[in-house]
Amino acid sequence: MLDKKYKEQLEEWDKTYLWHPFTQMQDYARETPMIIEEGSGVYLKDANGKEYIDGISSMWCILHGHRKKEIDDAIKRQLDKIAHTTLLGPSNIPAIELAKLLVGIAPEGLNKVFYSDNGSTANEVALKMALQYWQHKGFKDKTQFVALQYGYHGDTIGTMSVGGIELFHGAFRPLYFKTHLAPSPYCYRCPLGKQPQNCSLACLDKLEDILKENPGRIAAMIMEPLVQGAGGMIIHPSGYLSGVHALCKKYNVLLVLDEVLTGFGRTGSMFACLHEDVVPDIMNLSKGINGGYMPLAATLATEEIYNAFLGEFSSLKTFFHGHTYTGNPLGCAAALASLELLEKERILENLEPKIKYLQAKLKSFESLEHVGNIRQCGLIAAIELVKNKTTKESYPWEERMGIKVCIESRKQGLLIRPLGHIIVIMPPLIIKEHELDRLLTIVYESIKIITSSTLSK
Ligand SMILES: Cc1ncc(COP(=O)(O)O)c(C=O)c1O
């Protein structure tokens, strides 16, 4: 716990010098900042000494909890050797070992690892790779992309070009390259007005229309498999991903899967695409890659794509892309330790009962008057709040219902962050049943308090 004077000083400096991401700083300036000082397991502790369950895995990336000894030690060991060296030219030991390991656990056929340092860059790399692949293969007109409505792949210009969230992406539209948005299989609010029981995945027909209408122009389809995260934790119906895969094959379009959020166990299997036995042409990883310890990302590609970039230097087939911290040894050492833990502690096998427990507990939320839809995939859950359950009418965004619920949860010792009026639950994979129970009780109580107090106004 910090000295009171120093804590107040930090609060003032925070407001004076820091610009927080995705934050309206005018609102922030009116609040007392929450300053995290330390963490352990699923808990975070702020500068007042108050503890919170980390209900969103510190932005969807922590797997083994905070201050996991094995990862801490691996980083310290690597620090005694070297903190950073470039991959532009030389190689480094953890980067080599990790590449071998990633290829070993990835869906069969993804044999080459290209490192970068965050989810956006992993996707940006994939888009450039896909476009240049077709150039090298002689398909010069394949320069466009298909993506999903409500998709989110990062905040760089390239990844925003394939983004589908108007709130985040609308303002920058003049900068984007050509992308076709296919409807998202958001079954609770089906864009085609269908019912999931008898829709026969009609949204796939819309995707097929796009592919059919643009012969020879589409380089790749990029999507988040099974769970569209930032777009509202939209969980896809079974068969959608394999349907997309089949269409990509039919129309000679690469399939790029953004597993930045879903990778490394979140959905209950190592990668979401394994649920439907889909092997993409390119797969992008970050967040959980090293248990959420430090910036690291990887774009995995097939031999076929890699080989298209081989040639004499003068052929200019080189993939001209790279970042300063590409393959950073500390990040890779942390990833090696995290992957070892996933296996040694049988994290995925132990997840199954927790997933079932979460599912059972979420049932009780159905009776809440303003809970419209509850979605779950693995240890990811989303609760969509609505003004009117029968008509599915949303709360006006100005009411900030999601934010209010999260502020109430924070008072009760839980850190979560909403997506509009959707409450997201995504704890570290090692959360224990009693901790999950506490987390859900706080969310339940907070929804009840906030939705009923709004009603009485
Ligand atoms: C699916 C997905 N892709 C890409 C990103 C962007 O990752 P980063 O914030 O590390 O750039 C995110 C971040 O939330 C994500 O959820």
Coordinates of C-alpha atoms and ligand atoms in Angstrom, one line a residue:
M1 CA 0.0 0.0 0.0
L2 CA 1.3 3.4 -1.0
D3 CA 1.9 6.3 1.4
K4 CA -1.2 8.5 1.2
K5 CA 0.6 11.6 0.0
Y6 CA 2.5 9.8 -2.7
K7 CA -0.7 8.1 -3.8
E8 CA -2.4 11.5 -4.2
Q9 CA 0.6 12.8 -6.1
L10 CA 0.3 9.9 -8.5
E11 CA -3.4 10.5 -9.0
E12 CA -2.7 14.1 -9.9
W13 CA 0.2 13.1 -12.3
D14 CA -2.0 10.5 -13.9
K15 CA -4.6 13.1 -14.8
T16 CA -2.0 15.7 -15.8
Y17 CA 0.3 13.6 -17.9
L18 CA -1.5 10.4 -19.1
W19 CA -3.9 9.9 -22.0
H20 CA -5.7 6.6 -21.5
P21 CA -6.7 4.4 -24.4
F22 CA -10.4 4.2 -25.3
T23 CA -11.2 6.6 -22.6
Q24 CA -13.1 9.9 -22.6
M25 CA -10.5 11.9 -20.6
Q26 CA -13.0 14.6 -19.7
D27 CA -15.0 12.0 -17.7
Y28 CA -11.8 10.5 -16.4
A29 CA -10.7 13.8 -15.0
R30 CA -13.8 13.8 -12.7
E31 CA -13.0 10.4 -11.2
T32 CA -10.5 9.1 -8.7
P33 CA -8.1 7.0 -10.8
M34 CA -7.7 3.4 -9.9
I35 CA -4.0 2.8 -9.7
I36 CA -2.9 -0.8 -9.6
E37 CA 0.2 -1.4 -7.5
E38 CA 0.5 -5.2 -7.6
G39 CA -1.3 -8.5 -8.3
S40 CA -1.2 -12.1 -7.4
G41 CA -3.2 -15.0 -8.9
V42 CA -6.6 -13.7 -10.0
Y43 CA -6.3 -10.6 -7.7
L44 CA -5.2 -7.1 -8.4
K45 CA -4.4 -4.7 -5.6
D46 CA -4.7 -0.9 -5.9
A47 CA -2.6 1.8 -4.3
N48 CA -5.1 1.9 -1.4
G49 CA -4.5 -1.8 -0.7
K50 CA -8.0 -2.7 -2.0
E51 CA -8.2 -6.0 -3.8
Y52 CA -10.2 -6.8 -7.0
I53 CA -10.7 -10.0 -8.9
D54 CA -9.3 -9.5 -12.4
G55 CA -12.5 -10.3 -14.2
I56 CA -11.1 -9.4 -17.7
S57 CA -7.7 -11.0 -17.4
S58 CA -6.1 -7.5 -17.7
M59 CA -7.6 -7.0 -21.2
W60 CA -8.1 -10.6 -22.1
C61 CA -4.6 -11.8 -21.9
I62 CA -3.6 -13.2 -18.4
L63 CA -3.8 -17.0 -18.4
H64 CA -2.0 -18.2 -15.3
G65 CA -2.8 -15.3 -13.0
H66 CA -0.5 -12.5 -12.0
R67 CA 3.1 -13.1 -10.7
K68 CA 3.2 -16.7 -11.7
K69 CA 6.5 -17.9 -10.3
E70 CA 7.5 -20.0 -13.3
I71 CA 7.0 -17.2 -15.8
D72 CA 8.7 -14.6 -13.5
D73 CA 11.7 -16.9 -13.1
A74 CA 11.9 -17.6 -16.8
I75 CA 12.0 -13.8 -17.5
K76 CA 14.6 -13.3 -14.8
R77 CA 16.8 -16.1 -16.2
Q78 CA 16.5 -14.6 -19.7
L79 CA 17.4 -11.2 -18.2
D80 CA 20.7 -12.6 -17.0
K81 CA 21.5 -13.4 -20.5
I82 CA 20.1 -10.7 -22.7
A83 CA 16.9 -8.5 -22.7
H84 CA 16.7 -7.6 -26.4
T85 CA 18.4 -8.4 -29.7
T86 CA 17.0 -8.0 -33.2
L87 CA 15.7 -10.7 -35.5
L88 CA 16.6 -8.5 -38.5
G89 CA 19.6 -10.6 -39.3
P90 CA 20.6 -12.6 -36.2
S91 CA 18.4 -15.0 -34.4
N92 CA 17.9 -15.7 -30.7
I93 CA 17.5 -18.8 -28.6
P94 CA 14.0 -18.3 -27.1
A95 CA 12.6 -17.1 -30.4
I96 CA 13.8 -20.2 -32.2
E97 CA 12.6 -22.6 -29.4
L98 CA 9.2 -20.8 -29.3
A99 CA 8.7 -21.0 -33.1
K100 CA 9.3 -24.7 -33.0
L101 CA 6.8 -25.1 -30.1
L102 CA 4.1 -23.0 -31.7
V103 CA 4.3 -25.0 -34.9
G104 CA 4.0 -28.1 -32.8
I105 CA 0.7 -27.0 -31.2
A106 CA -0.8 -25.1 -34.1
P107 CA -3.2 -26.8 -36.5
E108 CA -1.3 -29.1 -38.9
G109 CA 0.2 -27.2 -41.8
L110 CA 0.9 -23.9 -40.2
N111 CA 4.7 -24.3 -40.3
K112 CA 6.2 -20.9 -40.3
V113 CA 6.2 -18.2 -37.5
F114 CA 6.6 -14.5 -38.2
Y115 CA 6.9 -12.5 -34.9
S116 CA 5.7 -9.1 -34.1
D117 CA 4.6 -7.4 -30.8
N118 CA 0.8 -7.0 -30.5
G119 CA -2.4 -8.2 -31.9
S120 CA -2.8 -5.4 -34.4
T121 CA 0.6 -6.0 -35.9
A122 CA 0.0 -9.8 -36.0
N123 CA -3.1 -9.0 -38.1
E124 CA -1.4 -6.3 -40.2
V125 CA 1.4 -8.8 -41.0
A126 CA -1.2 -11.3 -42.1
L127 CA -3.0 -8.8 -44.4
K128 CA 0.3 -7.8 -46.1
M129 CA 1.4 -11.4 -46.4
A130 CA -1.9 -12.4 -48.0
L131 CA -1.8 -9.6 -50.5
Q132 CA 1.8 -10.1 -51.4
Y133 CA 1.3 -13.9 -51.7
W134 CA -1.1 -13.4 -54.5
Q135 CA 1.1 -10.9 -56.2
H136 CA 3.9 -13.4 -56.2
K137 CA 1.6 -16.1 -57.6
G138 CA 0.6 -13.8 -60.4
F139 CA -2.9 -12.8 -59.2
K140 CA -2.2 -9.1 -59.3
D141 CA -5.9 -8.1 -58.9
K142 CA -6.4 -9.9 -55.6
T143 CA -6.0 -6.8 -53.5
Q144 CA -9.3 -6.7 -51.6
F145 CA -10.4 -8.3 -48.3
V146 CA -13.6 -9.6 -46.8
A147 CA -14.3 -9.3 -43.1
L148 CA -17.2 -9.5 -40.7
Q149 CA -19.5 -6.8 -39.5
Y150 CA -18.6 -6.1 -35.8
G151 CA -15.2 -7.5 -36.4
Y152 CA -12.2 -6.1 -34.6
H153 CA -8.6 -6.8 -35.5
G154 CA -6.7 -3.8 -34.0
D155 CA -6.2 -0.1 -34.2
T156 CA -3.7 0.3 -37.0
I157 CA -4.9 1.7 -40.3
G158 CA -4.7 -1.7 -42.0
T159 CA -6.5 -3.6 -39.3
M160 CA -9.2 -0.8 -39.0
S161 CA -9.7 -1.2 -42.7
V162 CA -11.0 -4.7 -42.1
G163 CA -12.8 -3.6 -38.9
G164 CA -16.5 -3.6 -38.6
I165 CA -17.3 -1.6 -35.5
E166 CA -18.7 1.8 -36.6
L167 CA -18.1 3.4 -33.2
F168 CA -14.3 2.7 -33.4
H169 CA -13.7 2.7 -37.1
G170 CA -16.2 5.2 -38.6
A171 CA -14.0 8.3 -38.1
F172 CA -11.1 7.0 -40.1
R173 CA -12.9 5.7 -43.1
P174 CA -11.2 8.0 -45.6
L175 CA -7.9 6.1 -44.9
Y176 CA -9.1 2.6 -45.5
F177 CA -8.5 0.1 -48.4
K178 CA -11.3 -1.8 -50.0
T179 CA -13.0 -4.3 -47.7
H180 CA -16.3 -6.1 -48.1
L181 CA -18.2 -6.6 -44.8
A182 CA -20.2 -9.8 -44.6
P183 CA -23.0 -10.0 -42.0
S184 CA -21.9 -11.3 -38.6
P185 CA -23.7 -14.4 -37.3
Y186 CA -25.0 -12.5 -34.3
C187 CA -27.9 -14.8 -33.6
Y188 CA -29.5 -12.7 -30.8
R189 CA -29.9 -9.9 -33.3
C190 CA -29.7 -11.7 -36.6
P191 CA -29.0 -9.2 -39.3
L192 CA -31.2 -11.3 -41.6
G193 CA -34.1 -11.4 -39.2
K194 CA -33.9 -15.2 -38.9
Q195 CA -34.1 -17.6 -36.0
P196 CA -31.1 -19.8 -35.2
Q197 CA -33.2 -23.0 -35.0
N198 CA -34.1 -22.9 -38.7
C199 CA -31.8 -20.4 -40.5
S200 CA -29.6 -23.0 -42.1
L201 CA -26.8 -20.4 -41.6
A202 CA -28.3 -18.1 -44.2
C203 CA -25.6 -15.6 -43.4
L204 CA -23.1 -17.8 -45.2
D205 CA -25.1 -17.2 -48.4
K206 CA -24.5 -13.5 -48.0
L207 CA -20.8 -14.1 -47.7
E208 CA -20.9 -16.3 -50.8
D209 CA -22.7 -13.5 -52.7
I210 CA -19.7 -11.2 -52.0
L211 CA -17.2 -13.8 -53.1
K212 CA -19.2 -14.6 -56.2
E213 CA -19.6 -11.0 -57.2
N214 CA -15.9 -10.3 -56.9
P215 CA -14.1 -13.0 -58.8
G216 CA -10.3 -12.7 -58.8
R217 CA -10.4 -9.6 -56.6
I218 CA -10.4 -10.9 -53.0
A219 CA -7.0 -11.8 -51.4
A220 CA -8.4 -13.1 -48.1
M221 CA -11.2 -13.3 -45.6
I222 CA -10.1 -12.3 -42.1
M223 CA -12.2 -13.1 -39.1
E224 CA -12.2 -13.9 -35.4
P225 CA -13.1 -17.6 -35.1
L226 CA -16.0 -18.5 -32.8
V227 CA -16.0 -15.3 -30.7
Q228 CA -16.1 -11.8 -32.1
G229 CA -14.6 -10.0 -29.0
A230 CA -14.6 -6.3 -29.1
G231 CA -17.7 -6.3 -31.3
G232 CA -19.7 -7.6 -28.3
M233 CA -18.5 -11.1 -27.5
I234 CA -20.7 -12.4 -30.4
I235 CA -20.5 -16.1 -30.3
H236 CA -20.9 -17.8 -33.6
P237 CA -23.2 -20.8 -34.2
S238 CA -21.7 -24.1 -34.7
G239 CA -20.8 -24.8 -38.3
Y240 CA -20.3 -21.1 -39.3
L241 CA -16.5 -21.3 -39.2
S242 CA -16.3 -24.5 -41.3
G243 CA -18.8 -23.0 -43.7
V244 CA -16.6 -19.9 -44.2
H245 CA -13.6 -22.2 -44.6
A246 CA -15.4 -24.2 -47.4
L247 CA -16.4 -21.0 -49.2
C248 CA -12.8 -19.6 -49.1
K249 CA -11.6 -22.8 -50.6
K250 CA -14.3 -22.7 -53.3
Y251 CA -13.5 -19.2 -54.3
N252 CA -9.7 -19.4 -54.0
V253 CA -9.5 -16.9 -51.2
L254 CA -7.1 -17.2 -48.2
L255 CA -8.6 -17.7 -44.8
V256 CA -6.9 -15.6 -42.1
L257 CA -8.0 -16.4 -38.5
D258 CA -7.4 -13.8 -35.9
E259 CA -6.9 -15.9 -32.8
V260 CA -5.5 -13.0 -30.8
L261 CA -8.3 -13.3 -28.2
T262 CA -9.4 -16.9 -28.7
G263 CA -5.9 -18.5 -28.7
F264 CA -4.3 -20.4 -25.9
G265 CA -7.3 -22.0 -24.2
R266 CA -9.9 -19.2 -23.8
T267 CA -12.6 -21.1 -25.7
G268 CA -11.7 -24.5 -24.1
S269 CA -9.3 -25.7 -26.7
M270 CA -5.9 -24.5 -27.5
F271 CA -7.2 -22.6 -30.6
A272 CA -10.8 -21.8 -31.5
C273 CA -10.4 -23.2 -35.0
L274 CA -9.8 -26.7 -33.6
H275 CA -13.4 -26.8 -32.5
E276 CA -14.4 -27.1 -36.1
D277 CA -11.2 -28.8 -37.4
V278 CA -10.4 -25.8 -39.6
V279 CA -6.9 -25.1 -40.7
P280 CA -6.6 -21.5 -41.9
D281 CA -3.9 -20.3 -44.3
I282 CA -2.7 -17.8 -41.8
M283 CA -3.3 -17.6 -38.0
N284 CA -2.6 -14.7 -35.8
L285 CA -1.7 -14.9 -32.1
S286 CA -0.9 -12.5 -29.3
K287 CA -2.5 -11.7 -25.9
G288 CA -2.3 -15.2 -24.2
I289 CA 0.8 -16.2 -26.1
N290 CA 2.9 -15.7 -23.0
G291 CA 0.2 -15.7 -20.4
G292 CA -0.3 -11.9 -20.8
Y293 CA 3.2 -11.0 -19.5
M294 CA 4.6 -8.8 -22.2
P295 CA 4.1 -7.6 -25.8
L296 CA 4.5 -10.5 -28.2
A297 CA 2.7 -11.7 -31.2
A298 CA 3.1 -14.3 -34.0
T299 CA 1.6 -14.7 -37.4
L300 CA 1.7 -18.4 -38.5
A301 CA 1.6 -19.3 -42.2
T302 CA 1.6 -22.4 -44.3
E303 CA 4.6 -23.6 -46.3
E304 CA 2.7 -22.7 -49.5
I305 CA 2.5 -19.1 -48.5
Y306 CA 6.1 -19.0 -47.2
N307 CA 7.4 -20.6 -50.4
A308 CA 5.8 -18.0 -52.5
F309 CA 8.2 -15.4 -50.9
L310 CA 11.3 -17.4 -51.8
G311 CA 13.5 -16.3 -54.8
E312 CA 16.6 -14.5 -55.8
F313 CA 17.2 -11.3 -53.9
S314 CA 16.7 -9.4 -57.1
S315 CA 13.2 -10.9 -57.6
L316 CA 12.0 -8.6 -54.7
K317 CA 10.0 -11.4 -53.2
T318 CA 11.3 -10.6 -49.7
F319 CA 8.6 -9.9 -47.2
F320 CA 9.6 -6.3 -46.3
H321 CA 8.1 -6.1 -42.8
G322 CA 9.6 -6.1 -39.3
H323 CA 9.4 -4.4 -36.0
T324 CA 12.1 -3.4 -33.6
Y325 CA 10.9 -5.8 -30.9
T326 CA 10.1 -8.7 -33.2
G327 CA 10.9 -11.9 -31.4
N328 CA 12.0 -10.2 -28.3
P329 CA 13.9 -12.8 -26.1
L330 CA 12.1 -11.8 -22.9
G331 CA 8.7 -12.1 -24.4
C332 CA 9.6 -15.4 -26.0
A333 CA 11.1 -16.8 -22.8
A334 CA 7.8 -15.9 -21.0
A335 CA 5.9 -17.7 -23.8
L336 CA 8.0 -20.8 -23.4
A337 CA 7.3 -20.9 -19.7
S338 CA 3.6 -20.2 -20.2
L339 CA 3.2 -23.0 -22.8
E340 CA 5.1 -25.4 -20.5
L341 CA 2.6 -24.5 -17.7
L342 CA -0.4 -25.1 -19.9
E343 CA 0.8 -28.6 -20.4
K344 CA 2.3 -29.3 -16.9
E345 CA -0.7 -28.0 -15.0
R346 CA -3.1 -29.5 -17.5
I347 CA -4.8 -26.1 -17.7
L348 CA -7.1 -27.1 -20.6
E349 CA -8.3 -30.3 -19.1
N350 CA -9.0 -28.5 -15.8
L351 CA -11.0 -25.9 -17.6
E352 CA -13.8 -28.2 -18.5
P353 CA -15.5 -28.3 -15.0
K354 CA -15.1 -24.5 -14.7
I355 CA -16.7 -24.0 -18.1
K356 CA -19.7 -26.1 -16.9
Y357 CA -19.8 -24.3 -13.6
L358 CA -19.9 -20.9 -15.3
Q359 CA -22.6 -22.2 -17.6
A360 CA -24.8 -23.4 -14.7
K361 CA -24.3 -20.2 -12.7
L362 CA -25.1 -18.0 -15.7
K363 CA -28.5 -19.6 -15.8
S364 CA -29.6 -17.6 -12.7
F365 CA -29.0 -14.4 -14.6
E366 CA -31.9 -15.2 -17.0
S367 CA -34.4 -14.2 -14.4
L368 CA -33.0 -10.6 -14.2
E369 CA -35.5 -8.3 -15.9
H370 CA -32.9 -6.5 -18.0
V371 CA -30.7 -9.4 -19.1
G372 CA -31.6 -9.9 -22.7
N373 CA -29.0 -12.5 -23.8
I374 CA -26.3 -14.6 -22.1
R375 CA -23.5 -15.9 -24.3
Q376 CA -20.7 -18.2 -23.4
C377 CA -17.8 -19.9 -25.2
G378 CA -15.3 -21.7 -22.9
L379 CA -14.4 -19.3 -20.1
I380 CA -15.6 -16.3 -22.0
A381 CA -19.1 -15.0 -21.1
A382 CA -21.1 -11.9 -22.1
I383 CA -24.3 -10.6 -20.6
E384 CA -26.3 -8.3 -22.9
L385 CA -28.4 -5.8 -21.0
V386 CA -31.6 -4.5 -22.7
K387 CA -34.1 -1.9 -21.8
N388 CA -36.9 -4.2 -22.8
K389 CA -36.5 -7.9 -22.8
T390 CA -39.5 -8.7 -25.0
T391 CA -38.6 -6.2 -27.8
K392 CA -34.8 -6.5 -27.3
E393 CA -34.7 -2.7 -27.2
S394 CA -31.2 -1.6 -26.2
Y395 CA -30.5 1.0 -23.6
P396 CA -29.6 4.3 -25.2
W397 CA -25.8 4.4 -25.2
E398 CA -25.8 7.7 -23.4
E399 CA -27.2 5.9 -20.3
R400 CA -23.8 4.1 -20.0
M401 CA -25.5 1.1 -18.4
G402 CA -22.5 -1.2 -18.9
I403 CA -20.1 1.3 -17.4
K404 CA -22.4 1.8 -14.4
V405 CA -22.5 -1.9 -13.7
C406 CA -18.8 -2.1 -13.9
I407 CA -18.3 0.9 -11.5
E408 CA -20.7 -0.9 -9.1
S409 CA -18.7 -4.1 -9.5
R410 CA -15.5 -2.3 -8.8
K411 CA -16.9 -1.0 -5.5
Q412 CA -17.6 -4.6 -4.6
G413 CA -14.1 -5.8 -5.5
L414 CA -14.2 -6.9 -9.1
L415 CA -12.5 -5.3 -12.2
I416 CA -14.5 -5.7 -15.4
R417 CA -14.9 -3.6 -18.5
P418 CA -18.0 -3.5 -20.6
L419 CA -18.5 -3.3 -24.4
G420 CA -21.3 -0.8 -24.5
H421 CA -24.3 -2.4 -22.7
I422 CA -22.6 -5.8 -22.8
I423 CA -21.0 -7.1 -19.6
V424 CA -17.9 -9.2 -20.3
I425 CA -16.5 -11.9 -18.1
M426 CA -13.2 -13.3 -19.0
P427 CA -11.1 -14.3 -15.9
P428 CA -7.7 -15.9 -16.0
L429 CA -7.9 -19.6 -16.8
I430 CA -6.6 -20.6 -13.4
I431 CA -9.5 -19.0 -11.5
K432 CA -10.8 -21.3 -8.8
E433 CA -14.5 -22.2 -8.5
H434 CA -15.0 -20.1 -5.3
E435 CA -13.4 -17.1 -7.0
L436 CA -15.6 -17.6 -10.0
D437 CA -18.6 -17.8 -7.7
R438 CA -17.6 -14.5 -6.0
L439 CA -17.1 -12.9 -9.4
L440 CA -20.5 -13.9 -10.7
T441 CA -22.2 -12.9 -7.4
I442 CA -20.8 -9.4 -7.8
V443 CA -21.8 -9.1 -11.4
Y444 CA -25.3 -10.4 -10.6
E445 CA -25.7 -7.9 -7.7
S446 CA -24.3 -5.1 -9.7
I447 CA -26.7 -5.6 -12.6
K448 CA -29.6 -5.9 -10.2
I449 CA -28.7 -2.7 -8.3
I450 CA -28.0 -0.6 -11.5
T451 CA -30.9 -1.7 -13.6
S452 CA -33.4 -1.3 -10.8
S453 CA -32.1 2.1 -9.7
T454 CA -32.4 3.3 -13.3
L455 CA -35.9 2.1 -13.4
S456 CA -37.0 4.0 -10.3
K457 CA -35.7 7.3 -11.7
Ligands
LIG1 C1 -9.5 -10.4 -31.8 C2 -8.5 -9.3 -31.6 N1 -7.6 -9.0 -32.6 C3 -6.7 -8.0 -32.4 C4 -6.7 -7.2 -31.3 C5 -5.7 -6.1 -31.1 O1 -4.7 -6.5 -30.3 P1 -3.7 -5.4 -29.6 O2 -4.6 -4.6 -28.7 O3 -2.7 -6.2 -28.9 O4 -3.2 -4.6 -30.8 C6 -7.6 -7.5 -30.2 C7 -7.6 -6.7 -29.0 O5 -8.4 -6.8 -28.2 C8 -8.5 -8.6 -30.4 O6 -9.4 -8.9 -29.5

